[in-house]
Short mmCIF file of C-alpha atoms in Angstrom, two decimals:
data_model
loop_
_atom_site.label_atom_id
_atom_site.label_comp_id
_atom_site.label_asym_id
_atom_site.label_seq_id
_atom_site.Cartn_x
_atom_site.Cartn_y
_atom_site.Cartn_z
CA UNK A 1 29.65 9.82 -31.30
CA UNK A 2 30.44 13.19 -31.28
CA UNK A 3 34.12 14.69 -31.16
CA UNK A 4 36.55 17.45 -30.99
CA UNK A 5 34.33 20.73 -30.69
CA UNK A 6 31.42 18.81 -28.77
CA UNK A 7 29.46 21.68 -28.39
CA UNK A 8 29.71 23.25 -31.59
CA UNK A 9 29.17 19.89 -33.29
CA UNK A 10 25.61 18.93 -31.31
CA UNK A 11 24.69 22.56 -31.58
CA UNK A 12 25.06 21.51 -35.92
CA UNK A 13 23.40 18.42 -35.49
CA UNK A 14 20.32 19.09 -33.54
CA UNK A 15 20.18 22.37 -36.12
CA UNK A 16 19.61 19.78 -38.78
CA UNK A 17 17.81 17.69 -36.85
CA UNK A 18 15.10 20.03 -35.96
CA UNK A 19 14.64 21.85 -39.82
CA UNK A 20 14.28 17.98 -41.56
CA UNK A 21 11.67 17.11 -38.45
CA UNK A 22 9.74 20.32 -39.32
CA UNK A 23 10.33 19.68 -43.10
CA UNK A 24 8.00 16.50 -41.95
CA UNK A 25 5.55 17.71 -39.61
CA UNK A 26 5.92 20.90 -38.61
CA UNK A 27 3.91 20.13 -35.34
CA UNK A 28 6.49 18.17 -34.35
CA UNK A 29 7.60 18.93 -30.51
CA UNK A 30 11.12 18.23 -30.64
CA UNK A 31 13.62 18.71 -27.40
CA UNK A 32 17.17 19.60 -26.76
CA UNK A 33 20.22 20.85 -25.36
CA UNK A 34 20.15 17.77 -22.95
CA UNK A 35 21.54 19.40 -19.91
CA UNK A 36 22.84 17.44 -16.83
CA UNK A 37 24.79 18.54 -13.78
CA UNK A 38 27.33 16.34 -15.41
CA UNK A 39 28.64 18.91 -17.26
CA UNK A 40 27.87 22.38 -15.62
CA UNK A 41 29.16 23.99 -18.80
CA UNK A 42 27.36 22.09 -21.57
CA UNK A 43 23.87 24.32 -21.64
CA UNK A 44 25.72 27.52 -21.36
CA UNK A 45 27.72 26.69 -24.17
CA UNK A 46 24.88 25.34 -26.42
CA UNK A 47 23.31 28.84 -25.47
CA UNK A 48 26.13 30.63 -27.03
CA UNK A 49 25.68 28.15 -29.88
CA UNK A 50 22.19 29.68 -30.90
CA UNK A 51 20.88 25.87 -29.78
CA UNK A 52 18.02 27.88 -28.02
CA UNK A 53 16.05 28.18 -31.47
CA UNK A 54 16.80 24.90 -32.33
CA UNK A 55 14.17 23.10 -30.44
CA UNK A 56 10.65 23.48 -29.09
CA UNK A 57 11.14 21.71 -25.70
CA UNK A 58 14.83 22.02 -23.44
CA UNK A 59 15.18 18.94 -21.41
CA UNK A 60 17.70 17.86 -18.92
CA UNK A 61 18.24 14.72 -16.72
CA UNK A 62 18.23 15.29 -13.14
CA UNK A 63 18.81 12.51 -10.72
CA UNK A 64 18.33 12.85 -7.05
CA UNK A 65 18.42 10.54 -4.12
CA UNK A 66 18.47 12.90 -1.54
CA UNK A 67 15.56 14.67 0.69
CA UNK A 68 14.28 17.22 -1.29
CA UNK A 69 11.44 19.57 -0.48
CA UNK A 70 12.59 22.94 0.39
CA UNK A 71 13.58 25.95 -1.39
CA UNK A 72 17.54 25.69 -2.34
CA UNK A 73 17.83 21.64 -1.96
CA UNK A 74 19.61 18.97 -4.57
CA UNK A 75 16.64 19.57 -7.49
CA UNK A 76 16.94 23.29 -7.32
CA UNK A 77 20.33 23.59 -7.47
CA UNK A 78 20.84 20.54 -9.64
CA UNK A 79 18.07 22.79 -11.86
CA UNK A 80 20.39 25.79 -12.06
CA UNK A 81 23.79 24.12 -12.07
CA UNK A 82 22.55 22.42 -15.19
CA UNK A 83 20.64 24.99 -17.21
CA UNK A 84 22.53 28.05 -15.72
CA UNK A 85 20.97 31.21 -15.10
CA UNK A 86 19.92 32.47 -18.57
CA UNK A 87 16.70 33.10 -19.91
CA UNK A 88 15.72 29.89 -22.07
CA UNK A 89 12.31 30.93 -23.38
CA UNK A 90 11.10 27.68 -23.93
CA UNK A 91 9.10 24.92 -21.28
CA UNK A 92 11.70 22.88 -19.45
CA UNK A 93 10.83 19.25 -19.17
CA UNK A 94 12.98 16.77 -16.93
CA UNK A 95 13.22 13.53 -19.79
CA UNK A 96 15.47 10.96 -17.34
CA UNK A 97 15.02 11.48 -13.71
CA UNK A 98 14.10 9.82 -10.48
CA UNK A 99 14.40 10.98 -6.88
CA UNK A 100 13.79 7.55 -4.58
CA UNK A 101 15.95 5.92 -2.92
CA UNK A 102 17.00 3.58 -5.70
CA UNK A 103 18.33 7.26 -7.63
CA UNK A 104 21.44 6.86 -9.44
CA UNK A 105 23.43 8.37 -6.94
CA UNK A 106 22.61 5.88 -4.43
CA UNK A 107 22.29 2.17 -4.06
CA UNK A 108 19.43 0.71 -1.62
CA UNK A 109 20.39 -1.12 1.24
CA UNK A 110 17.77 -3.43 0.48
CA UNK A 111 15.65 -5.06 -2.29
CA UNK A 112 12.74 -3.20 -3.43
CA UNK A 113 10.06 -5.27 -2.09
CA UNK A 114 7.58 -3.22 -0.58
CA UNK A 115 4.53 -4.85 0.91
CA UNK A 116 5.71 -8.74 0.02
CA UNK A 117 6.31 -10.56 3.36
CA UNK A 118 5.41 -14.18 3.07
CA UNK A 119 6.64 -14.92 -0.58
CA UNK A 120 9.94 -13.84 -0.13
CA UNK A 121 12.57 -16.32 1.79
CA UNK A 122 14.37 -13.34 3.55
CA UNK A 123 12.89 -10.47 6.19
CA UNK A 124 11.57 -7.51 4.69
CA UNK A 125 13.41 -4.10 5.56
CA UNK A 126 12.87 -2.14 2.74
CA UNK A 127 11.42 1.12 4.13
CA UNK A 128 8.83 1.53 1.30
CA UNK A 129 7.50 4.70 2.43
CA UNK A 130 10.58 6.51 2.86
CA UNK A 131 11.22 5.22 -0.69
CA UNK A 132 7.55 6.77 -2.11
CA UNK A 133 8.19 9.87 0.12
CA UNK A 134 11.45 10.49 -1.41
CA UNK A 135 9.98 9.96 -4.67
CA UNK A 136 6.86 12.45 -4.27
CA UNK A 137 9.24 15.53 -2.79
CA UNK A 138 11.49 15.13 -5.78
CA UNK A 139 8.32 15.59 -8.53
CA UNK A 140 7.16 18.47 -5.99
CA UNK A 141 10.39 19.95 -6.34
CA UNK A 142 10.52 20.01 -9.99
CA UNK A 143 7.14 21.26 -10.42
CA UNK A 144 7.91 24.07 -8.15
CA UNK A 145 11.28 24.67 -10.38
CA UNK A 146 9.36 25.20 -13.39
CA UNK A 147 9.57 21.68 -14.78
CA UNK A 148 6.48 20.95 -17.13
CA UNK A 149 6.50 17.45 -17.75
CA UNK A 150 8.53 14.85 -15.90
CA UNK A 151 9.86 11.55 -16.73
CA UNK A 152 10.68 8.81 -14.01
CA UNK A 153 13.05 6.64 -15.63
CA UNK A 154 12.66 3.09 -14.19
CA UNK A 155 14.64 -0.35 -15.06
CA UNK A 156 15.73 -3.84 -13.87
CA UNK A 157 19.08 -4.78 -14.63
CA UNK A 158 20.27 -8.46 -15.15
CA UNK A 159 18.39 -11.60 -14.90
CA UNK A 160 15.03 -11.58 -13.18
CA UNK A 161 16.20 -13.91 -10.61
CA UNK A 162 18.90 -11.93 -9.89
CA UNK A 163 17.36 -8.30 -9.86
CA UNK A 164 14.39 -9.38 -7.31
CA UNK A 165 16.78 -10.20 -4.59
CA UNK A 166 19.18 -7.57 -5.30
CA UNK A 167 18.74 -3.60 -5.08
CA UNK A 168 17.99 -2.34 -8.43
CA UNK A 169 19.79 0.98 -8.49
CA UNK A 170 17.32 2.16 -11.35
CA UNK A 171 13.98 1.91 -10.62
CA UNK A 172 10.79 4.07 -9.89
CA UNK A 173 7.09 3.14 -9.37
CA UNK A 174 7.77 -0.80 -9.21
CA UNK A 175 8.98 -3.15 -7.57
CA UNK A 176 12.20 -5.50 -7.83
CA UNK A 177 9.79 -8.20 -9.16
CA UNK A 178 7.91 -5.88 -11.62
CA UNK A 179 4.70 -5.14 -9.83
CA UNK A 180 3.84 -2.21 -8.47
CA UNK A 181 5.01 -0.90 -5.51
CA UNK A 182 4.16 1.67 -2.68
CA UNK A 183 5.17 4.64 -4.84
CA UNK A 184 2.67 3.92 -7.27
CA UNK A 185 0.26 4.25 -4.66
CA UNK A 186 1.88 7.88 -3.65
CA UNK A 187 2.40 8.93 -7.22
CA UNK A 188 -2.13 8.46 -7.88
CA UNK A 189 -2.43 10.30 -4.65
CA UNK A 190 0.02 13.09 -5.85
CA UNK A 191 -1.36 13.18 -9.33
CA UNK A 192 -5.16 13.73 -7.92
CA UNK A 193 -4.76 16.36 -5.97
CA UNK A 194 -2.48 18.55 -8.00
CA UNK A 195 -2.55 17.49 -12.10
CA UNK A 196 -4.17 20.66 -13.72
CA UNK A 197 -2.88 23.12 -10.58
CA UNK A 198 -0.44 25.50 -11.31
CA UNK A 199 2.57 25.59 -8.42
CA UNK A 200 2.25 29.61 -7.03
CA UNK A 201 4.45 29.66 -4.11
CA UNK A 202 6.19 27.72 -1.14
CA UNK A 203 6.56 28.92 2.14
CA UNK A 204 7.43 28.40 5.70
CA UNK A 205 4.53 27.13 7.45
CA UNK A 206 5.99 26.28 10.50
CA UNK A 207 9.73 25.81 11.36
CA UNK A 208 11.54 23.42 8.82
CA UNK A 209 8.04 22.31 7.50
CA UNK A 210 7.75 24.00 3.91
CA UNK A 211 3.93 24.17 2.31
CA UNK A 212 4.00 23.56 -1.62
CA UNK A 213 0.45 25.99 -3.09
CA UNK A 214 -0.79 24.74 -6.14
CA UNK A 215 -3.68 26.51 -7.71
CA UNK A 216 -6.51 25.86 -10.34
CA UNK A 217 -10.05 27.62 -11.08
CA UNK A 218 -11.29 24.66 -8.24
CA UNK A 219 -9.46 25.17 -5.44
CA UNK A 220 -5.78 25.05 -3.70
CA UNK A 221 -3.95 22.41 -2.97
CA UNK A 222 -1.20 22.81 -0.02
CA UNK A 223 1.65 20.30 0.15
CA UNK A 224 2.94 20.03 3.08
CA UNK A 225 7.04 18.48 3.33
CA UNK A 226 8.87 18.52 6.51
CA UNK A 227 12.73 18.89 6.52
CA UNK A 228 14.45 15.61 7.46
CA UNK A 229 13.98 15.00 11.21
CA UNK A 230 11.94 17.62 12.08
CA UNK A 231 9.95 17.45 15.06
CA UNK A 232 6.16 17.22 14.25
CA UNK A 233 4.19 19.74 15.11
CA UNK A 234 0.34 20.96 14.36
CA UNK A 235 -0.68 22.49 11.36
CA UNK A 236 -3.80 24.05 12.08
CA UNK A 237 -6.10 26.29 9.11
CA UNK A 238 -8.51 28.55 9.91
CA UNK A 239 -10.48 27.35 6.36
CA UNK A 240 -14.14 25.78 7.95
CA UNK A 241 -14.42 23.39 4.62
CA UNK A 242 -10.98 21.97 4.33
CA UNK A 243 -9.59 18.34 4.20
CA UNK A 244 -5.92 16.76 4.68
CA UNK A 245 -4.71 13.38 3.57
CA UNK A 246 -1.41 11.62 3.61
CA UNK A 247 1.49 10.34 1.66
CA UNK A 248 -0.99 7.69 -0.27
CA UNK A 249 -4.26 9.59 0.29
CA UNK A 250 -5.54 8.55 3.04
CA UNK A 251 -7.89 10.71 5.21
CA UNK A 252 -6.03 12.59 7.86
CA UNK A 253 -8.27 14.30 10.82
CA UNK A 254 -7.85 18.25 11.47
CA UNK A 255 -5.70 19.79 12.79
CA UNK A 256 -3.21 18.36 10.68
CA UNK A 257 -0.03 16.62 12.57
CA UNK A 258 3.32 17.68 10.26
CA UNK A 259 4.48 13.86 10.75
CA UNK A 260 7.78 12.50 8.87
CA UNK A 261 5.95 12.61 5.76
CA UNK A 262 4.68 14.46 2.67
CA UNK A 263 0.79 15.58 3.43
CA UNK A 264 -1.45 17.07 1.08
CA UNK A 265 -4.29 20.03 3.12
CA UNK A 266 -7.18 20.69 -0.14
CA UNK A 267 -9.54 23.50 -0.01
CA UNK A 268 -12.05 25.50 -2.67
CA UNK A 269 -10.33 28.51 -2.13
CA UNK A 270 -7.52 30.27 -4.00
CA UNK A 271 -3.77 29.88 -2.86
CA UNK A 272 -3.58 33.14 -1.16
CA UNK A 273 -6.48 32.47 0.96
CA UNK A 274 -4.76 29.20 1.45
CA UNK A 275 -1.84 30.93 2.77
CA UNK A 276 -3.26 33.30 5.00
CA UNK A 277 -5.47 30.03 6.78
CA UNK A 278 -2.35 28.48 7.43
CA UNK A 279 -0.47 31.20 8.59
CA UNK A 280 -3.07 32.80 10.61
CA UNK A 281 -2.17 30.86 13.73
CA UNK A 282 1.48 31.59 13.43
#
């Protein structure tokens, strides 16, 4: 445990840390500073500390159980509350994190059960797509703050028996009983259409409905996320060879309805053309 001086003290220790890592393998990748919104004050310190050359990777844990998905919400500000505004000049990776509705800051109403009806002696009313929406806008959002790897942190607490008919205020891609759930459903979906894109821009496509470009030598991938009880309206893009698909990847016909619900809109084009197809009707 680390006392008096805290910052001055981890600053030390992950110092000596990092040199007898590199001593072993200097391909190690080591992380730290360990921001968290926790402590506003904690990375800016470190930085004064000289912790910034002390590591390869910084990480923070960000938590989130609110509807993210448009520029200034909980991520990005929980993003710059934590690692302040200075100039890191190393990748940022999120290590602890989850942004469902089972997120740290809030406790489920409900058990996560997703699609189990019959096998379970009560009635079902866990909103499992809310849950994998909230989920998919939060890993959207950290992308598009610069995050470069992400870690959903995910656990049962207590006795089996107990957990599956209880809400488990930790957990991320499963269920309450350990299988999958819903969100693992989202998270393949998510991961198809945008692993190897690079996040260029997000934008206003329509009012309260933000569009999420992410870009690769293949194509563009728009994600569409409408604010929180938002009206839907059509989406329509001018592109002639251009698909859409929703929340778990399911085919969605064109013109695209906004819905209550992430929505992914793929062409072979780059993200400005992207842009300028979905704007054009504005």
């Amino acid at each position: 445990m680390i006392r008096g001086d805290q910052n001055r003290l981890f600053a030390a220790y992950q110092n000596s840390a990092f040199k007898a890592a590199k001593c072993v393998d200097p391909d190690f990748t080591i992380a730290g500073v360990n921001a968290t919104i926790r402590d506003t004050n904690w990375a800016k310190n470190l930085m004064l500390q000289g912790a910034k050359n002390s590591c390869d990777i910084v990480e923070l844990h960000l938590y989130s159980s609110a509807w993210n998905g448009f520029p200034g919400d909980r991520v990005s500000r929980g993003v710059k509350e934590a690692l302040g505004t200075a100039d890191w000049g190393k990748p940022i990776w999120n290590t602890e994190c989850q942004g469902c509705a089972s997120g740290n800051c809030d406790r489920p109403l409900e058990p996560q059960i997703g699609l189990l009806y019959h096998s379970i002696p009560w009635v079902n009313k866990f909103d499992y797509n809310a849950d994998a929406d909230r989920q998919m806008r939060f890993i959207i959002s950290n992308l598009a703050n610069g995050m470069k790897r992400i870690y959903l942190y995910s656990a049962r607490m207590g006795r089996f028996q107990m957990c599956i008919m209880q809400p488990a205020p930790v957990l991320a891609l499963e269920q309450t009983d350990g299988f999958p759930s819903p969100q693992l459903v989202a998270h393949s979906a998510l991961a198809r259409r945008i692993d190897g894109r690079i996040f260029r821009e997000v934008f206003e496509v329509a009012p309260n409905i933000w569009c999420y470009l992410f870009e690769s030598q293949e194509g563009t991938t728009a994600v569409v996320i409408p604010r929180r009880f938002t009206k839907s309206v059509t989406i329509p893009c001018a592109l002639k060879k251009v698909s859409a698909s929703d929340l778990y990847g399911n085919p969605l016909p064109l013109p695209l309805q906004s819905g209550n619900t992430l929505r992914y809109i793929e062409a072979s084009v780059n993200a400005q053309t992207m842009k300028r197809a979905l704007q054009k009707n504005r």
